Amino acid sequence: MNASEDPQQEPSPRADVEPSVGAVPAERPEFRAYHHPAAGWGAAKSVTRFLMREGEYVDGPRAIMKMNHENGGFDCPGCAWPDDIKGLKLDLCENGIKHVTWEMTRKRVDRAFFAAHPVAELSEWSDFALEDQGRLTEPMVYDAATDHYVPISWKDAFELVGSALRGLDDPNQAAFYTSGRLGNEPTFLYQLMARELGTNNLPDCSNMCHEASGRALEASLGTGKGTVDLKDWETTDALFIMGVNAASNAPRMLTALAQAYKRGAQVVHVNPLVEAAARRTIIPHDFVDMALFKSTRTSTLNIQPRIGGDMALLRGMAKAILEQAKTDPKALDQLFIDRHTHGFEEYRKVCEATSWEELERQSGVPRKDILKAARVYRDADRSIVSWCLGVTQHEHGVDTVREIVNLLLLRGNLGREGAGPSPVRGHSNVQGNRTCGIDHRPTTEFLERLGEVCGIDPPREHGKDTVATIEAMHRGELKVFVGMGGNFALAAPDTPYTYAGLRGCELTVHVSTKLNRSHLVHGRQALILPCLGRTERDRQRSGEQATSVEDSMSMVHLSRGMKHPASPHLLSEPAIIAGIARAALPGSSTPWEWYIEDYDRIRDTMAEVLDGFEDFNRRVRLPLGFRIKQPARELVFLTPSGKAEFSAAALPDVVPAPGTLALGTMRSHDQWNTTIYSDDDRYRGIKNLRTLVFMNRDDMRERGITEFDPVDVTATARDGSRRSLTGYLAVPYDIPRGCAAGYMPEMNVLCAIGDYSTQSDQPIMKHLKVTVTRSEAISTPPHGAEPAHLA
Ligand SMILES: Nc1nc2c(c(=O)[nH]1)N[C@H]1C(S)=C(S)[C@@H](COP(=O)(O)OP(=O)(O)OC[C@H]3O[C@@H](n4cnc5c(=O)[nH]c(N)nc54)[C@H](O)[C@@H]3O)O[C@H]1N2
Ligand SMILES: Nc1nc2c(c(=O)[nH]1)N[C@H]1C(S)=C(S)[C@@H](COP(=O)(O)OP(=O)(O)OC[C@H]3O[C@@H](n4cnc5c(=O)[nH]c(N)nc54)[C@H](O)[C@@H]3O)O[C@H]1N2
Ligand SMILES: [Mo]
C-alpha cells in the first residue's frame, strides 16, 4: 500500500513512513459470506487460538475470570459497555479477552531491543509488528546522534519534560492528549496539571468519537450523556440500534439484544451494513445455549440507510408519527410535549414541510420501510435509541443525534423506565474522562470550583481539540505534545499531515504500555514513558491502589489490577503525571506526592470539585459502584428554557455526486482501534486482508471492477485537495449503492485535516467523498491469484 498526497500540500519530511498496519499480509486473501451466529463457539475458538499464540494459557484464563466483577477485579479495558447488574461471573467477551491478553503478554521491549533497532529501521515495521514486541519496560529517550531510543532514569525523564514545559513562552504551546482508557483519578490529576500550568489544551480521543453526542445531548437535554441504564435495556419494548458494529465493538451488548428478543421486544438495526449483531447470537455464558449450539435472534427488523442517511430516516419516522397523530391522538404524548419540551411547533412544521420523496432520497430507504420502523416505534410503549460512530462521525452528527432526541420526545420516551437515548461509548473510560475534566471547552462553573478547591487560577480561554492541536503544530505554535495513552499519530486524520505536525514539535512524550507508531513519529526530543496496565497491581506507600472508571451508562466503579507488573520499572499513570507536574511546577502547592501515596486522597478532592461525586470514596466501594445522577432522567433540563429542546435543523444533502461514493472508515473484528490482532474480519467473512474497499456490486459493475480487483481510492477534500490509496482490493458487499467502507487507521490517509464537522469539530471519518477506479499501477492478477502488492 502506498499513499500519495496532494502536491499542493506540504510534504512531510519522512512521508515514506506510511502506516503499514496489517499483521501477516503474505497469505492469500479470502472472502466468504459469514452465516454463523455471533459469539458462541466461533468466538470461543478464536479466543483459544489467540491465547495459544500469545502464550498466555497459564495466566490468561485465571486473570480473565477477575474481569468485570462487582467486587475487586479490574474493569475490562475493551469497551464501555456496563457490567452485568446481577454481578454475572462470566461477563466477558471474545474481544475483551483478546484485549486483556494483549496487555498481559509475556513479551518485552527492553533496552537491548532499542539498542538493536534504530528508529529508522523500526519505522519500516508494520504497526502489528511494533505492538507485537510486547510490553515496554523502562523509560526511554530519543538520541538523535545515534537514532536510537536509550534508557533514561525516571527522574531525568521528568526533568526533561519539566524543563521543556517551564521553558515555553506560553503554556498554550503545550497540549495534553488523553486516550479514553485513563482512569478517573489520573484523569483528574492530568487536567489539574494542565490547568495549573495555564492551558485548556486537552485534546482527547472523544474529539474523534462521541463529541457530537455530547454536544447534541447538551443542547437538547442540558447534559451530554445518555439517560438510561441496563435495567432500562431489560424492560424496553423497542430497541433501535444505529451505526454500531456491536458483535465486534461492544460484544456484551449481544446478550442484551438476545434477551430483548426472547422476551418479545422489537430490535431494529439501522446500518448500511447488516452486521453480525443484526442476525443471531449464541450467548457465550449461557452454557445450555452453548452446549446445544442454540442461537437466538438479535433482530426483528434491519434497515440499511445510505451513509449519512440516518437523519432523514429519523425525520421520516417522526413525520409518520405526526401524520398518524391526526387520527390517532395516542401516537403522540402531547402531555409530555406540553409540559417538558420547547420548540415542538417549529419541529412539526419542518417535518410536514419535508416531502416523502426527499426523505426517501436522502435516507436511501423506501417509504414503506420508513413506515415499518415508525410503526414499531408507535406500537412500543417504551423505546430506547442507541447509537455509536455510524451516527457521530459525520458533518451533521450533532443534528442527527438531536433528531434521535426529537423522535424520543414525541412519545415521551424520556425519564421513565425502559426509555431514552443510549449512546454506546468507545474506550472504557472515555465518558469518565469528560466527567473528570478532560474538556478543551470547560464550563466556567467547573473552572471556578476547581480553582477554589485546588487553590489554582485556571485559564478561561478555550483550549485546542485534536484537529486544532495538529494544525497548531504546523503553524509552529505547539511545541510540546504529551500523549497519555493512545496512538495519536495513527488515530488522527490525514496521516502524513499529522506525522509532519508531530515531527515539528520540540518534545513529544508518550505514556504507553506498548511500542507504537507515535513513538517513531516524534519531535526533536522524544520520550517513551512506560506505565502499568489496568490488569496490574499498583502498589503505593499506603498499599495497593485502585482507580475508578465510568461506563456508557454513567456507572462509576473501582478497577483493581491483580497481575504482577510487566517490569519493576513501570510507574502508574497517576505517579507519572505527578512526576511531570512536580518537575514542571516546582513551586506548586498542589500536594502531588501526597496524592500518589493514597488515591483516596485524590478521590476526596474530586468529591469536592465534581458534581455527583459526593462521598466518592464510600460510594465507589459499593458493589457495582454508583450511578452519577443524570438530571434529564429526572426530567430536569439544564437548558436555557428549562425544558427539553426540539431541534428543527434543516435536512442535509448527503447524496453522493455522480461518479462518487460516500466511504465510511471502520474497525475490523480483529482490531482494537490502532492495535491490529490479525488481518481477519470474521463476521464480514474476510481473511488475510485489510487493504480493501467494500462496495455495492452494481457500483463495481459500473466501474468494470470484479472481486479482489486492485483499485485506487481517491478522496476529494472540501478544499479540493486530493488524497489517494492505491492497490486496495474491491470486495462486493451488501451495502447500499453509492456507499463504500474500509478500515481505519489505514484509511486515515484519505481524511483531510480540514474535513471536520462544523457542528462537532469531529473529523468526518464516516463520510469521505471518494472515487474508486481500477488500479492502473498494478496489473490485475488472475482471479484468485496473489495480488502483486501482497505477494
Ligand atoms: N473490539 C473492539 N472494540 C472496540 C473498539 C475496537 O476497535 N475494537 N473500539 C472502541 C471505540 S474507541 C469505539 S468509539 C467503539 C466504536 O464502535 P463502532 O461505532 O461499532 O465502530 P466502527 O467500527 O467505526 O463501526 C461503525 C458502524 O457504523 C456503521 N456505519 C457507517 N456509516 C454509517 C452511517 O452513515 N449510518 C449508520 N447508521 N451506520 C453507519 C458501519 O457499518 C459500522 O457497523 O468501539 C469500541 N470497542
Ligand atoms: N478513520 C478513522 N479514524 C479514527 C476512528 C475511525 O472510526 N475512523 N475512530 C476514532 C476513535 S473513536 C478513537 S477513540 C481514536 C482512538 O485513538 P487512541 O485512543 O489514540 O488509540 P488506541 O489505538 O486506542 O491506542 C492504543 C495505544 O494505547 C496504549 N495503551 C494501551 N493500554 C494502555 C494503558 O493502560 N495506559 C496507557 N497510558 N497507554 C495504553 C498502547 O501503547 C497502544 O499502542 O481513533 C479515532 N480514529
Ligand atoms: Mo472511540
XYZ file of C-alpha atoms in Angstrom, residues 331-654:
324
model
C -49.419 8.377 18.635
C -48.009 11.450 20.410
C -47.519 12.036 24.114
C -48.990 15.518 23.967
C -48.990 15.945 27.734
C -45.240 15.265 27.879
C -44.604 17.585 24.936
C -46.578 20.425 26.548
C -45.096 20.011 29.969
C -41.457 19.171 29.289
C -40.430 20.363 25.848
C -39.806 23.502 23.879
C -39.887 24.103 20.111
C -42.397 21.421 19.146
C -44.450 23.510 16.690
C -41.406 24.507 14.718
C -40.272 20.902 14.558
C -43.708 19.746 13.428
C -43.629 22.311 10.620
C -40.195 21.165 9.440
C -41.350 17.546 9.366
C -44.520 18.441 7.486
C -42.625 20.593 5.001
C -40.182 17.822 4.086
C -41.600 15.663 1.300
C -41.544 11.895 1.364
C -39.591 11.930 -1.903
C -36.872 13.984 -0.271
C -36.830 11.764 2.812
C -36.555 8.635 0.667
C -33.806 10.141 -1.469
C -31.743 11.409 1.471
C -32.142 8.332 3.648
C -31.831 5.840 0.821
C -34.697 3.939 2.482
C -38.027 3.322 0.686
C -41.051 4.975 2.285
C -42.621 1.627 3.144
C -39.580 0.708 5.256
C -39.511 4.084 6.978
C -43.165 3.474 7.835
C -42.325 -0.005 9.130
C -39.772 1.442 11.528
C -42.231 4.168 12.529
C -44.875 1.548 13.253
C -42.507 -0.314 15.573
C -41.847 2.960 17.347
C -45.564 3.861 17.509
C -46.555 0.447 18.886
C -43.912 0.395 21.617
C -44.863 1.832 24.952
C -41.180 2.315 25.781
C -38.335 2.815 23.316
C -34.577 3.180 23.576
C -32.434 4.528 20.753
C -28.789 3.516 20.956
C -26.014 4.652 18.629
C -22.292 4.831 18.047
C -19.868 6.108 15.409
C -22.080 5.440 12.383
C -24.139 8.378 13.624
C -21.492 10.681 15.100
C -18.562 10.814 12.654
C -20.438 12.938 10.117
C -20.674 16.602 9.223
C -24.209 16.675 10.653
C -23.581 14.295 13.578
C -24.955 16.774 16.121
C -28.163 17.354 14.147
C -28.641 13.607 13.765
C -28.256 12.882 17.480
C -30.652 15.749 18.163
C -33.079 14.155 15.704
C -32.862 10.952 17.782
C -33.901 13.009 20.813
C -36.685 14.697 18.798
C -38.129 11.312 17.973
C -37.922 10.173 21.590
C -39.587 13.346 22.849
C -42.596 12.878 20.549
C -43.719 9.894 22.591
C -42.350 10.924 25.966
C -39.592 8.331 25.822
C -37.535 10.008 28.496
C -37.367 9.993 32.255
C -39.179 6.707 32.684
C -38.172 3.070 32.846
C -37.249 1.395 29.583
C -36.999 4.595 27.557
C -34.426 7.155 26.467
C -31.263 7.893 24.495
C -28.356 5.467 24.977
C -25.079 6.318 23.222
C -22.589 3.442 23.236
C -19.246 4.962 24.166
C -15.953 3.631 22.863
C -12.935 3.482 25.152
C -13.696 2.026 28.555
C -13.385 5.340 30.404
C -13.871 7.956 27.718
C -17.066 9.109 29.414
C -15.291 9.355 32.776
C -12.507 11.453 31.223
C -15.040 14.135 30.289
C -16.790 13.917 33.654
C -13.465 14.389 35.441
C -12.336 17.429 33.492
C -10.783 16.421 30.150
C -12.528 19.078 28.120
C -10.973 21.734 25.936
C -14.152 23.779 26.394
C -14.714 23.621 30.158
C -17.612 25.447 31.755
C -16.946 28.487 33.908
C -18.646 26.792 36.877
C -16.290 23.837 36.659
C -13.214 26.062 36.442
C -14.371 28.109 39.391
C -14.917 25.063 41.590
C -11.580 23.599 40.516
C -9.807 26.864 41.222
C -11.436 27.241 44.624
C -10.877 23.691 45.855
C -7.371 23.231 44.432
C -6.110 26.750 45.017
C -5.190 27.432 41.400
C -6.231 30.030 38.857
C -7.343 28.002 35.826
C -7.233 29.677 32.393
C -10.643 30.618 30.979
C -9.712 30.658 27.302
C -10.863 27.514 25.491
C -8.142 25.082 24.509
C -7.396 23.060 21.396
C -9.039 19.804 20.392
C -7.361 17.072 18.347
C -7.621 18.729 14.933
C -6.699 22.189 16.263
C -3.677 20.678 18.008
C -2.366 19.229 14.749
C -2.970 22.496 12.918
C -1.145 24.419 15.658
C 1.824 22.048 15.343
C 2.031 23.009 11.673
C 1.977 26.699 12.468
C 4.817 26.166 14.938
C 2.543 27.230 17.790
C 2.568 23.902 19.555
C 5.922 22.768 20.820
C 5.331 20.126 23.498
C 2.913 17.224 22.950
C 2.125 14.794 25.759
C 0.084 11.692 24.883
C -1.464 9.990 27.896
C -2.053 6.628 26.246
C -3.334 6.105 22.755
C -1.628 6.275 19.415
C -2.115 9.829 18.234
C -0.080 9.535 15.031
C -2.299 6.781 13.660
C -5.654 7.597 15.241
C -5.755 11.182 13.978
C -6.867 12.109 10.440
C -4.658 12.986 7.468
C -1.772 10.704 8.405
C 1.133 12.419 6.570
C -0.049 15.819 7.788
C -0.298 14.593 11.380
C 3.146 12.981 11.101
C 4.653 16.246 9.913
C 2.992 18.092 12.786
C 4.375 15.719 15.404
C 7.829 15.879 13.830
C 7.744 19.658 14.085
C 7.353 19.551 17.886
C 10.249 20.259 20.184
C 9.276 17.456 22.501
C 6.847 14.556 22.186
C 6.107 12.421 25.249
C 4.075 9.217 25.203
C 2.875 7.372 28.263
C 2.277 3.903 26.867
C 2.182 0.203 27.532
C 3.322 -0.924 24.089
C 5.541 0.311 21.311
C 3.540 2.064 18.623
C 3.811 4.380 15.622
C 3.529 7.518 17.748
C 6.906 6.727 19.329
C 8.568 6.671 15.920
C 6.927 9.785 14.519
C 8.451 12.025 17.136
C 9.572 15.536 17.895
C 13.124 16.875 18.061
C 13.289 15.355 21.536
C 11.164 12.370 22.479
C 10.316 10.258 25.491
C 8.561 6.931 25.911
C 7.262 6.589 29.462
C 6.032 3.050 30.195
C 3.162 2.615 32.637
C 1.304 -0.094 34.487
C -1.637 -1.587 32.605
C -5.105 -1.912 34.039
C -4.574 -5.585 34.833
C -1.542 -4.882 37.030
C -1.071 -4.310 40.733
C -0.489 -0.674 41.621
C 1.343 -0.521 44.947
C 1.953 2.871 46.572
C 3.043 3.928 50.043
C -0.336 3.268 51.711
C -0.771 -0.092 49.965
C -2.428 -1.377 46.816
C -4.417 1.169 44.867
C -7.437 1.063 42.602
C -8.723 3.627 40.129
C -12.291 4.151 39.015
C -13.970 4.214 35.629
C -17.372 5.329 34.327
C -19.165 3.216 31.749
C -21.556 4.208 28.934
C -24.442 4.232 31.386
C -22.819 6.509 33.978
C -21.969 3.756 36.474
C -18.737 4.529 38.342
C -16.862 1.635 39.903
C -13.373 0.662 41.009
C -10.931 -1.269 38.898
C -8.094 -3.077 40.649
C -5.313 -4.865 38.794
C -4.025 -8.117 40.257
C -1.222 -9.177 37.959
C 2.433 -8.745 38.771
C 3.660 -5.702 36.796
C 5.332 -6.403 33.457
C 8.539 -4.770 34.729
C 9.746 -3.446 38.096
C 10.500 -0.086 36.444
C 6.933 0.738 35.485
C 5.105 3.565 37.213
C 1.378 4.068 37.498
C -0.246 6.749 35.375
C -1.044 8.895 38.447
C 2.610 8.652 39.539
C 3.864 9.667 36.081
C 1.525 12.657 35.995
C 2.614 13.704 39.470
C 6.270 13.351 38.457
C 5.802 15.564 35.400
C 3.714 18.059 37.374
C 6.282 18.433 40.120
C 9.073 18.994 37.584
C 7.030 21.445 35.518
C 5.592 23.300 38.514
C 8.343 23.276 41.140
C 6.596 25.850 43.323
C 3.167 24.246 43.083
C 1.255 23.975 46.326
C -0.702 21.001 44.984
C 0.390 18.016 47.115
C 1.336 15.838 44.144
C 3.428 13.322 46.090
C 0.852 13.094 48.887
C -1.893 12.324 46.375
C 0.122 9.427 44.963
C 0.668 7.806 48.351
C -3.034 7.077 48.599
C -5.529 7.557 45.744
C -8.330 8.003 48.308
C -6.886 11.494 48.759
C -7.350 12.261 45.069
C -10.923 10.997 45.362
C -11.577 13.244 48.352
C -10.566 16.279 46.300
C -12.597 15.076 43.324
C -15.631 14.757 45.596
C -15.349 18.458 46.316
C -14.876 19.554 42.715
C -17.121 17.278 40.655
C -20.900 17.230 40.574
C -22.306 13.873 41.557
C -19.122 12.660 43.284
C -20.169 13.449 46.845
C -18.957 10.812 49.285
C -16.924 9.356 46.417
C -14.689 7.076 48.479
C -17.558 5.277 50.160
C -19.901 5.044 47.209
C -17.278 3.820 44.747
C -16.733 0.821 47.026
C -20.367 -0.281 46.935
C -20.956 -3.452 44.905
C -21.152 -2.286 41.248
C -20.245 1.266 42.371
C -22.689 4.134 41.959
C -24.566 5.890 39.208
C -23.874 9.551 38.508
C -27.129 11.438 38.657
C -28.378 12.362 35.227
C -30.766 15.337 35.628
C -32.542 14.681 32.300
C -33.523 11.295 33.652
C -35.417 13.121 36.417
C -36.906 15.449 33.770
C -34.720 18.281 34.973
C -33.334 20.022 31.906
C -30.357 22.321 32.353
C -31.162 24.116 29.093
C -31.855 27.864 28.747
C -35.615 27.189 28.521
C -35.507 24.668 31.376
C -37.183 22.216 29.003
C -36.073 19.569 26.534
C -35.369 21.334 23.266
C -36.674 20.112 19.931
C -34.238 20.839 17.110
C -35.648 21.875 13.739
C -32.381 21.681 11.788
C -32.581 21.521 8.024
C -32.014 18.152 6.405
C -28.514 17.993 4.895
C -27.887 16.796 1.363
C -25.952 13.545 1.696
